[in-house]
mmCIF file with all atom_site columns, C-alpha atoms in Angstrom:
data_model
loop_
_atom_site.group_PDB
_atom_site.id
_atom_site.type_symbol
_atom_site.label_atom_id
_atom_site.label_alt_id
_atom_site.label_comp_id
_atom_site.label_asym_id
_atom_site.label_entity_id
_atom_site.label_seq_id
_atom_site.pdbx_PDB_ins_code
_atom_site.Cartn_x
_atom_site.Cartn_y
_atom_site.Cartn_z
_atom_site.occupancy
_atom_site.B_iso_or_equiv
_atom_site.pdbx_formal_charge
_atom_site.auth_seq_id
_atom_site.auth_comp_id
_atom_site.auth_asym_id
_atom_site.auth_atom_id
_atom_site.pdbx_PDB_model_num
ATOM 1   C CA . MET A 1 1   ? -27.808 33.300 24.018 1.00 65.00 ? 290 MET A CA 1
ATOM 2   C CA . GLU A 1 2   ? -30.154 30.803 25.836 1.00 72.00 ? 291 GLU A CA 1
ATOM 3   C CA . ALA A 1 3   ? -29.634 28.410 23.762 1.00 68.00 ? 292 ALA A CA 1
ATOM 4   C CA . PHE A 1 4   ? -26.000 27.772 24.674 1.00 72.00 ? 293 PHE A CA 1
ATOM 5   C CA . SER A 1 5   ? -27.268 28.060 28.771 1.00 72.00 ? 294 SER A CA 1
ATOM 6   C CA . GLU A 1 6   ? -29.499 24.822 27.696 1.00 69.00 ? 295 GLU A CA 1
ATOM 7   C CA . ARG A 1 7   ? -26.720 22.520 25.474 1.00 74.00 ? 296 ARG A CA 1
ATOM 8   C CA . ARG A 1 8   ? -25.550 19.458 27.377 1.00 78.00 ? 297 ARG A CA 1
ATOM 9   C CA . GLN A 1 9   ? -22.597 17.375 26.000 1.00 85.00 ? 298 GLN A CA 1
ATOM 10  C CA . THR A 1 10  ? -24.851 14.497 25.165 1.00 91.00 ? 299 THR A CA 1
ATOM 11  C CA . ARG A 1 11  ? -23.926 11.098 24.690 1.00 90.00 ? 300 ARG A CA 1
ATOM 12  C CA . TYR A 1 12  ? -26.249 8.612  23.941 1.00 94.00 ? 301 TYR A CA 1
ATOM 13  C CA . PHE A 1 13  ? -28.348 9.086  21.395 1.00 96.00 ? 302 PHE A CA 1
ATOM 14  C CA . ASP A 1 14  ? -31.936 8.227  19.732 1.00 96.00 ? 303 ASP A CA 1
ATOM 15  C CA . GLN A 1 15  ? -31.143 5.892  17.204 1.00 96.00 ? 304 GLN A CA 1
ATOM 16  C CA . GLU A 1 16  ? -34.692 5.283  16.798 1.00 96.00 ? 305 GLU A CA 1
ATOM 17  C CA . ARG A 1 17  ? -36.354 8.699  16.270 1.00 96.00 ? 306 ARG A CA 1
ATOM 18  C CA . GLN A 1 18  ? -34.213 10.390 13.966 1.00 97.00 ? 307 GLN A CA 1
ATOM 19  C CA . PRO A 1 19  ? -34.332 14.101 12.003 1.00 98.00 ? 308 PRO A CA 1
ATOM 20  C CA . PRO A 1 20  ? -35.001 14.195 8.367  1.00 98.00 ? 309 PRO A CA 1
ATOM 21  C CA . LYS A 1 21  ? -31.999 15.275 6.419  1.00 98.00 ? 310 LYS A CA 1
ATOM 22  C CA . GLU A 1 22  ? -34.005 18.108 5.028  1.00 98.00 ? 311 GLU A CA 1
ATOM 23  C CA . ALA A 1 23  ? -33.583 19.230 8.894  1.00 98.00 ? 312 ALA A CA 1
ATOM 24  C CA . ILE A 1 24  ? -29.922 19.295 9.376  1.00 98.00 ? 313 ILE A CA 1
ATOM 25  C CA . GLN A 1 25  ? -29.437 20.706 5.642  1.00 98.00 ? 314 GLN A CA 1
ATOM 26  C CA . GLU A 1 26  ? -31.120 23.501 6.685  1.00 98.00 ? 315 GLU A CA 1
ATOM 27  C CA . ILE A 1 27  ? -29.222 24.177 9.713  1.00 98.00 ? 316 ILE A CA 1
ATOM 28  C CA . LEU A 1 28  ? -26.441 24.181 7.753  1.00 98.00 ? 317 LEU A CA 1
ATOM 29  C CA . ASP A 1 29  ? -28.154 26.307 5.653  1.00 98.00 ? 318 ASP A CA 1
ATOM 30  C CA . GLU A 1 30  ? -28.989 29.092 8.036  1.00 98.00 ? 319 GLU A CA 1
ATOM 31  C CA . THR A 1 31  ? -25.384 28.227 9.616  1.00 98.00 ? 320 THR A CA 1
ATOM 32  C CA . PHE A 1 32  ? -23.349 28.707 6.095  1.00 98.00 ? 321 PHE A CA 1
ATOM 33  C CA . ASP A 1 33  ? -25.578 32.140 6.110  1.00 98.00 ? 322 ASP A CA 1
ATOM 34  C CA . LEU A 1 34  ? -24.241 33.467 9.742  1.00 97.00 ? 323 LEU A CA 1
ATOM 35  C CA . VAL A 1 35  ? -20.404 32.679 9.798  1.00 97.00 ? 324 VAL A CA 1
ATOM 36  C CA . MET A 1 36  ? -18.642 35.230 9.627  1.00 96.00 ? 325 MET A CA 1
ATOM 37  C CA . SER A 1 37  ? -14.912 34.379 7.563  1.00 93.00 ? 326 SER A CA 1
ATOM 38  C CA . LYS A 1 38  ? -12.007 36.107 6.449  1.00 88.00 ? 327 LYS A CA 1
ATOM 39  C CA . GLN A 1 39  ? -12.765 37.382 3.041  1.00 87.00 ? 328 GLN A CA 1
ATOM 40  C CA . ASN A 1 40  ? -15.551 35.552 2.916  1.00 91.00 ? 329 ASN A CA 1
ATOM 41  C CA . LEU A 1 41  ? -13.079 32.194 2.354  1.00 90.00 ? 330 LEU A CA 1
ATOM 42  C CA . MET A 1 42  ? -14.360 29.686 4.601  1.00 93.00 ? 331 MET A CA 1
ATOM 43  C CA . PRO A 1 43  ? -10.904 27.569 4.717  1.00 92.00 ? 332 PRO A CA 1
ATOM 44  C CA . TYR A 1 44  ? -12.850 24.926 6.054  1.00 94.00 ? 333 TYR A CA 1
ATOM 45  C CA . SER A 1 45  ? -14.677 21.772 5.088  1.00 96.00 ? 334 SER A CA 1
ATOM 46  C CA . VAL A 1 46  ? -18.046 20.064 6.572  1.00 98.00 ? 335 VAL A CA 1
ATOM 47  C CA . HIS A 1 47  ? -18.691 16.643 5.620  1.00 98.00 ? 336 HIS A CA 1
ATOM 48  C CA . ILE A 1 48  ? -21.795 15.024 7.099  1.00 98.00 ? 337 ILE A CA 1
ATOM 49  C CA . LEU A 1 49  ? -22.195 11.071 7.231  1.00 98.00 ? 338 LEU A CA 1
ATOM 50  C CA . GLY A 1 50  ? -25.891 10.558 7.771  1.00 98.00 ? 339 GLY A CA 1
ATOM 51  C CA . PRO A 1 51  ? -27.977 7.385  10.080 1.00 97.00 ? 340 PRO A CA 1
ATOM 52  C CA . ASP A 1 52  ? -26.840 4.964  6.666  1.00 97.00 ? 341 ASP A CA 1
ATOM 53  C CA . LYS A 1 53  ? -22.702 5.772  7.997  1.00 98.00 ? 342 LYS A CA 1
ATOM 54  C CA . PHE A 1 54  ? -22.125 3.058  10.829 1.00 97.00 ? 343 PHE A CA 1
ATOM 55  C CA . GLU A 1 55  ? -19.548 1.911  9.226  1.00 97.00 ? 344 GLU A CA 1
ATOM 56  C CA . GLU A 1 56  ? -18.175 4.925  10.052 1.00 98.00 ? 345 GLU A CA 1
ATOM 57  C CA . LYS A 1 57  ? -18.687 5.882  13.257 1.00 98.00 ? 346 LYS A CA 1
ATOM 58  C CA . GLU A 1 58  ? -18.208 2.614  14.297 1.00 98.00 ? 347 GLU A CA 1
ATOM 59  C CA . ALA A 1 59  ? -14.036 3.198  12.814 1.00 98.00 ? 348 ALA A CA 1
ATOM 60  C CA . MET A 1 60  ? -14.313 7.025  14.289 1.00 98.00 ? 349 MET A CA 1
ATOM 61  C CA . TYR A 1 61  ? -15.757 5.690  17.871 1.00 97.00 ? 350 TYR A CA 1
ATOM 62  C CA . GLU A 1 62  ? -12.451 2.926  17.993 1.00 97.00 ? 351 GLU A CA 1
ATOM 63  C CA . LEU A 1 63  ? -10.515 5.538  16.430 1.00 98.00 ? 352 LEU A CA 1
ATOM 64  C CA . SER A 1 64  ? -11.343 7.641  19.476 1.00 97.00 ? 353 SER A CA 1
ATOM 65  C CA . CYS A 1 65  ? -10.905 5.007  22.069 1.00 97.00 ? 354 CYS A CA 1
ATOM 66  C CA . LYS A 1 66  ? -7.247  5.067  20.957 1.00 97.00 ? 355 LYS A CA 1
ATOM 67  C CA . VAL A 1 67  ? -6.392  8.607  21.780 1.00 96.00 ? 356 VAL A CA 1
ATOM 68  C CA . GLU A 1 68  ? -8.256  7.977  25.724 1.00 95.00 ? 357 GLU A CA 1
ATOM 69  C CA . TYR A 1 69  ? -6.363  4.113  25.633 1.00 96.00 ? 358 TYR A CA 1
ATOM 70  C CA . PRO A 1 70  ? -3.066  3.755  23.589 1.00 96.00 ? 359 PRO A CA 1
ATOM 71  C CA . ASP A 1 71  ? -2.548  0.460  25.211 1.00 97.00 ? 360 ASP A CA 1
ATOM 72  C CA . GLU A 1 72  ? -4.443  -2.236 23.912 1.00 95.00 ? 361 GLU A CA 1
ATOM 73  C CA . GLU A 1 73  ? -5.268  -4.126 26.779 1.00 96.00 ? 362 GLU A CA 1
ATOM 74  C CA . LYS A 1 74  ? -7.011  -1.149 28.689 1.00 96.00 ? 363 LYS A CA 1
ATOM 75  C CA . ARG A 1 75  ? -8.179  0.131  25.693 1.00 96.00 ? 364 ARG A CA 1
ATOM 76  C CA . ASN A 1 76  ? -10.143 -3.633 25.324 1.00 94.00 ? 365 ASN A CA 1
ATOM 77  C CA . GLU A 1 77  ? -11.029 -3.613 28.845 1.00 95.00 ? 366 GLU A CA 1
ATOM 78  C CA . TRP A 1 78  ? -12.598 0.045  29.333 1.00 95.00 ? 367 TRP A CA 1
ATOM 79  C CA . ARG A 1 79  ? -13.402 0.772  25.772 1.00 95.00 ? 368 ARG A CA 1
ATOM 80  C CA . MET A 1 80  ? -13.542 -2.053 23.311 1.00 97.00 ? 369 MET A CA 1
ATOM 81  C CA . ASN A 1 81  ? -15.569 -4.693 24.965 1.00 95.00 ? 370 ASN A CA 1
ATOM 82  C CA . ARG A 1 82  ? -18.002 -3.076 27.035 1.00 94.00 ? 371 ARG A CA 1
ATOM 83  C CA . TYR A 1 83  ? -18.966 -1.590 23.004 1.00 96.00 ? 372 TYR A CA 1
ATOM 84  C CA . ARG A 1 84  ? -18.526 -5.203 22.008 1.00 96.00 ? 373 ARG A CA 1
ATOM 85  C CA . LEU A 1 85  ? -21.259 -7.248 23.479 1.00 95.00 ? 374 LEU A CA 1
ATOM 86  C CA . HIS A 1 86  ? -23.289 -4.270 23.472 1.00 94.00 ? 375 HIS A CA 1
ATOM 87  C CA . LYS A 1 87  ? -23.405 -4.719 19.891 1.00 95.00 ? 376 LYS A CA 1
ATOM 88  C CA . GLU A 1 88  ? -23.471 -8.226 19.598 1.00 95.00 ? 377 GLU A CA 1
ATOM 89  C CA . HIS A 1 89  ? -26.425 -8.680 22.965 1.00 95.00 ? 378 HIS A CA 1
ATOM 90  C CA . PHE A 1 90  ? -28.523 -5.851 22.220 1.00 94.00 ? 379 PHE A CA 1
ATOM 91  C CA . GLU A 1 91  ? -30.321 -3.110 19.476 1.00 94.00 ? 380 GLU A CA 1
ATOM 92  C CA . PRO A 1 92  ? -28.818 0.113  18.631 1.00 93.00 ? 381 PRO A CA 1
ATOM 93  C CA . ASN A 1 93  ? -31.058 1.967  20.721 1.00 92.00 ? 382 ASN A CA 1
ATOM 94  C CA . LYS A 1 94  ? -30.076 0.089  24.101 1.00 92.00 ? 383 LYS A CA 1
ATOM 95  C CA . ARG A 1 95  ? -26.162 0.474  23.602 1.00 91.00 ? 384 ARG A CA 1
ATOM 96  C CA . PHE A 1 96  ? -24.703 1.887  26.041 1.00 90.00 ? 385 PHE A CA 1
ATOM 97  C CA . PRO A 1 97  ? -20.699 2.044  25.006 1.00 92.00 ? 386 PRO A CA 1
ATOM 98  C CA . ASN A 1 98  ? -18.280 3.771  26.942 1.00 92.00 ? 387 ASN A CA 1
ATOM 99  C CA . GLY A 1 99  ? -16.338 6.471  25.387 1.00 93.00 ? 388 GLY A CA 1
ATOM 100 C CA . ASN A 1 100 ? -16.733 8.968  23.022 1.00 95.00 ? 389 ASN A CA 1
ATOM 101 C CA . SER A 1 101 ? -20.192 6.533  21.612 1.00 95.00 ? 390 SER A CA 1
ATOM 102 C CA . GLN A 1 102 ? -21.469 10.813 21.169 1.00 96.00 ? 391 GLN A CA 1
ATOM 103 C CA . LEU A 1 103 ? -20.148 9.290  18.001 1.00 98.00 ? 392 LEU A CA 1
ATOM 104 C CA . PHE A 1 104 ? -22.457 6.816  17.221 1.00 98.00 ? 393 PHE A CA 1
ATOM 105 C CA . ALA A 1 105 ? -25.360 9.867  16.596 1.00 98.00 ? 394 ALA A CA 1
ATOM 106 C CA . PRO A 1 106 ? -27.661 9.652  13.921 1.00 98.00 ? 395 PRO A CA 1
ATOM 107 C CA . TYR A 1 107 ? -25.888 13.083 12.306 1.00 98.00 ? 396 TYR A CA 1
ATOM 108 C CA . VAL A 1 108 ? -21.639 13.402 12.335 1.00 98.00 ? 397 VAL A CA 1
ATOM 109 C CA . LEU A 1 109 ? -20.223 15.878 11.101 1.00 98.00 ? 398 LEU A CA 1
ATOM 110 C CA . VAL A 1 110 ? -16.521 15.788 10.298 1.00 98.00 ? 399 VAL A CA 1
ATOM 111 C CA . LEU A 1 111 ? -15.043 19.272 10.001 1.00 98.00 ? 400 LEU A CA 1
ATOM 112 C CA . CYS A 1 112 ? -10.602 19.913 8.174  1.00 96.00 ? 401 CYS A CA 1
ATOM 113 C CA . PRO A 1 113 ? -8.941  23.081 6.831  1.00 93.00 ? 402 PRO A CA 1
ATOM 114 C CA . ARG A 1 114 ? -9.403  22.789 2.813  1.00 91.00 ? 403 ARG A CA 1
ATOM 115 C CA . GLN A 1 115 ? -7.587  24.466 0.629  1.00 87.00 ? 404 GLN A CA 1
ATOM 116 C CA . PRO A 1 116 ? -10.457 28.007 -0.209 1.00 86.00 ? 405 PRO A CA 1
ATOM 117 C CA . LYS A 1 117 ? -10.552 29.134 -3.936 1.00 86.00 ? 406 LYS A CA 1
ATOM 118 C CA . PRO A 1 118 ? -10.155 32.987 -4.334 1.00 85.00 ? 407 PRO A CA 1
ATOM 119 C CA . ASN A 1 119 ? -13.156 34.780 -4.674 1.00 88.00 ? 408 ASN A CA 1
ATOM 120 C CA . PRO A 1 120 ? -13.419 38.312 -7.227 1.00 90.00 ? 409 PRO A CA 1
ATOM 121 C CA . LEU A 1 121 ? -11.964 40.210 -4.710 1.00 84.00 ? 410 LEU A CA 1
ATOM 122 C CA . VAL A 1 122 ? -9.550  38.176 -3.045 1.00 82.00 ? 411 VAL A CA 1
ATOM 123 C CA . GLN A 1 123 ? -8.679  36.671 -7.167 1.00 83.00 ? 412 GLN A CA 1
ATOM 124 C CA . SER A 1 124 ? -7.800  40.557 -7.975 1.00 84.00 ? 413 SER A CA 1
ATOM 125 C CA . TYR A 1 125 ? -5.768  40.845 -4.909 1.00 80.00 ? 414 TYR A CA 1
ATOM 126 C CA . LEU A 1 126 ? -4.073  38.066 -6.443 1.00 78.00 ? 415 LEU A CA 1
ATOM 127 C CA . ASP A 1 127 ? -3.391  39.409 -9.912 1.00 80.00 ? 416 ASP A CA 1
ATOM 128 C CA . GLY A 1 128 ? -2.100  42.523 -7.957 1.00 77.00 ? 417 GLY A CA 1
ATOM 129 C CA . ALA A 1 129 ? -5.259  44.831 -7.801 1.00 70.00 ? 418 ALA A CA 1
ATOM 130 C CA . VAL A 1 130 ? -3.520  47.195 -4.814 1.00 69.00 ? 419 VAL A CA 1
ATOM 131 C CA . PRO A 1 131 ? 0.628   47.273 -5.502 1.00 67.00 ? 420 PRO A CA 1
ATOM 132 C CA . HIS A 1 132 ? 0.879   47.734 -2.007 1.00 61.00 ? 421 HIS A CA 1
ATOM 133 C CA . MET A 1 133 ? 0.051   44.770 -0.586 1.00 59.00 ? 422 MET A CA 1
ATOM 134 C CA . ASN A 1 134 ? 0.986   41.840 0.127  1.00 58.00 ? 423 ASN A CA 1
ATOM 135 C CA . TYR A 1 135 ? -1.370  38.673 -0.503 1.00 58.00 ? 424 TYR A CA 1
ATOM 136 C CA . THR A 1 136 ? 0.412   36.558 -2.736 1.00 55.00 ? 425 THR A CA 1
ATOM 137 C CA . ASP A 1 137 ? -1.608  32.992 -1.642 1.00 58.00 ? 426 ASP A CA 1
ATOM 138 C CA . LEU A 1 138 ? -3.721  31.498 0.187  1.00 65.00 ? 427 LEU A CA 1
ATOM 139 C CA . ASP A 1 139 ? -1.440  29.104 1.794  1.00 67.00 ? 428 ASP A CA 1
ATOM 140 C CA . LYS A 1 140 ? -1.755  30.733 5.363  1.00 69.00 ? 429 LYS A CA 1
ATOM 141 C CA . ALA A 1 141 ? -5.653  30.446 5.081  1.00 66.00 ? 430 ALA A CA 1
ATOM 142 C CA . LEU A 1 142 ? -5.544  26.286 5.324  1.00 67.00 ? 431 LEU A CA 1
ATOM 143 C CA . THR A 1 143 ? -1.942  26.451 7.285  1.00 67.00 ? 432 THR A CA 1
ATOM 144 C CA . GLY A 1 144 ? -1.642  28.557 9.624  1.00 69.00 ? 433 GLY A CA 1
ATOM 145 C CA . GLY A 1 145 ? -4.807  29.450 12.398 1.00 84.00 ? 434 GLY A CA 1
ATOM 146 C CA . GLN A 1 146 ? -7.291  31.080 10.193 1.00 87.00 ? 435 GLN A CA 1
ATOM 147 C CA . ALA A 1 147 ? -9.267  27.823 9.024  1.00 91.00 ? 436 ALA A CA 1
ATOM 148 C CA . LYS A 1 148 ? -8.875  26.402 12.785 1.00 93.00 ? 437 LYS A CA 1
ATOM 149 C CA . VAL A 1 149 ? -10.844 29.714 15.000 1.00 94.00 ? 438 VAL A CA 1
ATOM 150 C CA . GLU A 1 150 ? -13.814 30.193 11.842 1.00 95.00 ? 439 GLU A CA 1
ATOM 151 C CA . ILE A 1 151 ? -13.809 26.322 11.913 1.00 96.00 ? 440 ILE A CA 1
ATOM 152 C CA . GLY A 1 152 ? -14.719 26.944 15.898 1.00 97.00 ? 441 GLY A CA 1
ATOM 153 C CA . MET A 1 153 ? -16.800 29.569 14.940 1.00 97.00 ? 442 MET A CA 1
ATOM 154 C CA . PHE A 1 154 ? -19.651 27.480 12.598 1.00 98.00 ? 443 PHE A CA 1
ATOM 155 C CA . ALA A 1 155 ? -19.359 24.687 14.998 1.00 97.00 ? 444 ALA A CA 1
ATOM 156 C CA . ALA A 1 156 ? -20.593 27.436 17.903 1.00 96.00 ? 445 ALA A CA 1
ATOM 157 C CA . ILE A 1 157 ? -22.443 29.268 15.559 1.00 96.00 ? 446 ILE A CA 1
ATOM 158 C CA . LEU A 1 158 ? -24.500 25.074 14.462 1.00 97.00 ? 447 LEU A CA 1
ATOM 159 C CA . GLY A 1 159 ? -24.957 24.161 18.103 1.00 96.00 ? 448 GLY A CA 1
ATOM 160 C CA . GLY A 1 160 ? -27.168 27.202 18.911 1.00 95.00 ? 449 GLY A CA 1
ATOM 161 C CA . ILE A 1 161 ? -29.423 26.541 15.833 1.00 96.00 ? 450 ILE A CA 1
ATOM 162 C CA . ALA A 1 162 ? -29.513 23.035 16.416 1.00 96.00 ? 451 ALA A CA 1
ATOM 163 C CA . VAL A 1 163 ? -30.669 23.699 19.437 1.00 95.00 ? 452 VAL A CA 1
ATOM 164 C CA . GLU A 1 164 ? -32.604 26.136 19.639 1.00 94.00 ? 453 GLU A CA 1
ATOM 165 C CA . LYS A 1 165 ? -34.028 23.516 16.853 1.00 95.00 ? 454 LYS A CA 1
ATOM 166 C CA . GLY A 1 166 ? -34.727 21.060 19.418 1.00 94.00 ? 455 GLY A CA 1
ATOM 167 C CA . LEU A 1 167 ? -32.038 19.337 19.029 1.00 96.00 ? 456 LEU A CA 1
ATOM 168 C CA . SER A 1 168 ? -29.089 17.494 20.943 1.00 94.00 ? 457 SER A CA 1
ATOM 169 C CA . VAL A 1 169 ? -25.333 18.538 20.261 1.00 96.00 ? 458 VAL A CA 1
ATOM 170 C CA . SER A 1 170 ? -22.537 17.290 20.699 1.00 96.00 ? 459 SER A CA 1
ATOM 171 C CA . TYR A 1 171 ? -18.469 18.215 20.316 1.00 97.00 ? 460 TYR A CA 1
ATOM 172 C CA . THR A 1 172 ? -15.776 16.069 19.767 1.00 97.00 ? 461 THR A CA 1
ATOM 173 C CA . GLY A 1 173 ? -12.019 17.064 19.679 1.00 96.00 ? 462 GLY A CA 1
ATOM 174 C CA . CYS A 1 174 ? -10.502 13.726 20.182 1.00 95.00 ? 463 CYS A CA 1
ATOM 175 C CA . ILE A 1 175 ? -11.089 12.081 17.043 1.00 96.00 ? 464 ILE A CA 1
ATOM 176 C CA . ASN A 1 176 ? -7.321  10.836 16.267 1.00 96.00 ? 465 ASN A CA 1
ATOM 177 C CA . SER A 1 177 ? -7.194  13.245 13.132 1.00 96.00 ? 466 SER A CA 1
ATOM 178 C CA . GLY A 1 178 ? -3.876  11.735 11.157 1.00 96.00 ? 467 GLY A CA 1
ATOM 179 C CA . ARG A 1 179 ? -5.680  8.484  11.859 1.00 97.00 ? 468 ARG A CA 1
ATOM 180 C CA . LEU A 1 180 ? -8.752  9.138  10.911 1.00 98.00 ? 469 LEU A CA 1
ATOM 181 C CA . HIS A 1 181 ? -7.079  11.328 8.092  1.00 97.00 ? 470 HIS A CA 1
ATOM 182 C CA . ASP A 1 182 ? -5.275  8.500  6.226  1.00 97.00 ? 471 ASP A CA 1
ATOM 183 C CA . LEU A 1 183 ? -8.392  5.438  6.617  1.00 97.00 ? 472 LEU A CA 1
ATOM 184 C CA . MET A 1 184 ? -11.215 8.176  5.563  1.00 97.00 ? 473 MET A CA 1
ATOM 185 C CA . ASP A 1 185 ? -10.125 8.672  1.348  1.00 96.00 ? 474 ASP A CA 1
ATOM 186 C CA . TRP A 1 186 ? -13.046 11.997 1.464  1.00 96.00 ? 475 TRP A CA 1
ATOM 187 C CA . LEU A 1 187 ? -10.382 13.918 4.003  1.00 96.00 ? 476 LEU A CA 1
ATOM 188 C CA . ASP A 1 188 ? -8.533  15.660 2.079  1.00 90.00 ? 477 ASP A CA 1
ATOM 189 C CA . HIS A 1 189 ? -6.944  16.764 5.640  1.00 93.00 ? 478 HIS A CA 1
ATOM 190 C CA . GLU A 1 190 ? -6.532  16.633 8.741  1.00 95.00 ? 479 GLU A CA 1
ATOM 191 C CA . PRO A 1 191 ? -10.224 16.932 10.594 1.00 96.00 ? 480 PRO A CA 1
ATOM 192 C CA . VAL A 1 192 ? -10.059 19.549 13.975 1.00 96.00 ? 481 VAL A CA 1
ATOM 193 C CA . VAL A 1 193 ? -13.235 18.552 15.837 1.00 97.00 ? 482 VAL A CA 1
ATOM 194 C CA . SER A 1 194 ? -17.003 16.231 15.260 1.00 98.00 ? 483 SER A CA 1
ATOM 195 C CA . ILE A 1 195 ? -20.448 17.683 15.903 1.00 98.00 ? 484 ILE A CA 1
ATOM 196 C CA . SER A 1 196 ? -22.697 14.774 16.576 1.00 98.00 ? 485 SER A CA 1
ATOM 197 C CA . LEU A 1 197 ? -26.712 15.474 15.943 1.00 98.00 ? 486 LEU A CA 1
ATOM 198 C CA . GLY A 1 198 ? -30.302 14.476 17.186 1.00 97.00 ? 487 GLY A CA 1
ATOM 199 C CA . TYR A 1 199 ? -32.370 13.473 19.346 1.00 96.00 ? 488 TYR A CA 1
ATOM 200 C CA . LYS A 1 200 ? -30.889 12.320 23.091 1.00 93.00 ? 489 LYS A CA 1
ATOM 201 C CA . ASN A 1 201 ? -31.605 9.014  23.922 1.00 93.00 ? 490 ASN A CA 1
ATOM 202 C CA . PRO A 1 202 ? -35.195 8.541  25.503 1.00 91.00 ? 491 PRO A CA 1
ATOM 203 C CA . LEU A 1 203 ? -33.876 5.974  27.600 1.00 88.00 ? 492 LEU A CA 1
ATOM 204 C CA . VAL A 1 204 ? -30.965 7.185  29.281 1.00 83.00 ? 493 VAL A CA 1
ATOM 205 C CA . SER A 1 205 ? -31.502 9.505  32.555 1.00 69.00 ? 494 SER A CA 1
ATOM 206 C CA . ASP A 1 206 ? -30.228 12.731 32.648 1.00 56.00 ? 495 ASP A CA 1
ATOM 207 C CA . GLN A 1 207 ? -27.544 12.234 34.690 1.00 49.00 ? 496 GLN A CA 1
ATOM 208 C CA . TYR A 1 208 ? -26.116 10.679 32.257 1.00 49.00 ? 497 TYR A CA 1
ATOM 209 C CA . LEU A 1 209 ? -26.163 14.271 30.005 1.00 49.00 ? 498 LEU A CA 1
ATOM 210 C CA . TYR A 1 210 ? -22.687 14.732 31.384 1.00 50.00 ? 499 TYR A CA 1
ATOM 211 C CA . ASN A 1 211 ? -24.396 18.259 31.913 1.00 53.00 ? 500 ASN A CA 1
ATOM 212 C CA . ARG A 1 212 ? -22.561 20.718 34.029 1.00 54.00 ? 501 ARG A CA 1
ATOM 213 C CA . GLU A 1 213 ? -23.894 20.091 37.341 1.00 58.00 ? 502 GLU A CA 1
ATOM 214 C CA . MET A 1 214 ? -22.412 16.392 37.210 1.00 58.00 ? 503 MET A CA 1
ATOM 215 C CA . PHE A 1 215 ? -19.069 17.983 36.330 1.00 59.00 ? 504 PHE A CA 1
ATOM 216 C CA . ALA A 1 216 ? -18.930 20.591 38.936 1.00 61.00 ? 505 ALA A CA 1
ATOM 217 C CA . GLY A 1 217 ? -19.320 17.930 41.265 1.00 66.00 ? 506 GLY A CA 1
ATOM 218 C CA . LYS A 1 218 ? -16.111 15.841 39.954 1.00 72.00 ? 507 LYS A CA 1
ATOM 219 C CA . GLY A 1 219 ? -14.453 19.086 40.470 1.00 76.00 ? 508 GLY A CA 1
ATOM 220 C CA . GLU A 1 220 ? -14.158 19.930 36.160 1.00 75.00 ? 509 GLU A CA 1
ATOM 221 C CA . ASP A 1 221 ? -14.594 23.750 36.824 1.00 81.00 ? 510 ASP A CA 1
ATOM 222 C CA . LYS A 1 222 ? -13.778 26.470 34.684 1.00 84.00 ? 511 LYS A CA 1
ATOM 223 C CA . PRO A 1 223 ? -10.901 28.105 36.103 1.00 90.00 ? 512 PRO A CA 1
ATOM 224 C CA . ALA A 1 224 ? -11.037 31.729 37.651 1.00 93.00 ? 513 ALA A CA 1
ATOM 225 C CA . LYS A 1 225 ? -12.296 34.786 35.359 1.00 95.00 ? 514 LYS A CA 1
ATOM 226 C CA . GLU A 1 226 ? -8.824  37.216 36.223 1.00 94.00 ? 515 GLU A CA 1
ATOM 227 C CA . GLU A 1 227 ? -6.834  34.574 34.530 1.00 94.00 ? 516 GLU A CA 1
ATOM 228 C CA . VAL A 1 228 ? -8.160  34.034 31.293 1.00 95.00 ? 517 VAL A CA 1
ATOM 229 C CA . PHE A 1 229 ? -9.206  38.399 31.328 1.00 95.00 ? 518 PHE A CA 1
ATOM 230 C CA . ASN A 1 230 ? -6.004  40.586 30.741 1.00 94.00 ? 519 ASN A CA 1
ATOM 231 C CA . TRP A 1 231 ? -7.108  44.206 31.121 1.00 95.00 ? 520 TRP A CA 1
ATOM 232 C CA . ILE A 1 232 ? -4.023  46.112 29.765 1.00 96.00 ? 521 ILE A CA 1
ATOM 233 C CA . GLU A 1 233 ? -3.215  48.897 32.300 1.00 93.00 ? 522 GLU A CA 1
#
């Protein structure tokens, strides 16, 4: 559990020192082996954008800015103008755009639901091996809450493993899922969340790591535990 207490939402990643692809694959494999899944169907896909996928990451960043600032004038003022300026005048490791700049991490994982294929056990249910069981289709794994719950489980476990291996991890939820799905032909369904992986940018001080202490000072506090936990008497 120590890995979770050490994790911070890193906004700026090192563009020069990048983990090798093999290290990321190892993290993915370990997560795959550990993560729980109802009947082991794993009703989601993990799409990996590597260091060479700059255009896709740039598009994701701009789409996320549209979530923050639907008005184009405000979006340009608070996000895109600064990004264009940094892109034009600075090398990648010295670009510090505002907003969801973690989307420029060396590795960005995009997680979305998928229609799972039945494994032998589930196929036996579909074939009527258990007559009294109402198991007629797999659509509920895709359209219900199961896929999103399991995506969250995968994301949490992967984050813990990555931190244990010395990597920085960030999560992005405001990825403009519908527009992103329309833009990227490799997305079969609307994505739920993206995960950024790499090493934190050494040029950025800890005050820009968006850690718990900084947000606590701004009033971004968790609710009282009594608001979350409800013991049924």
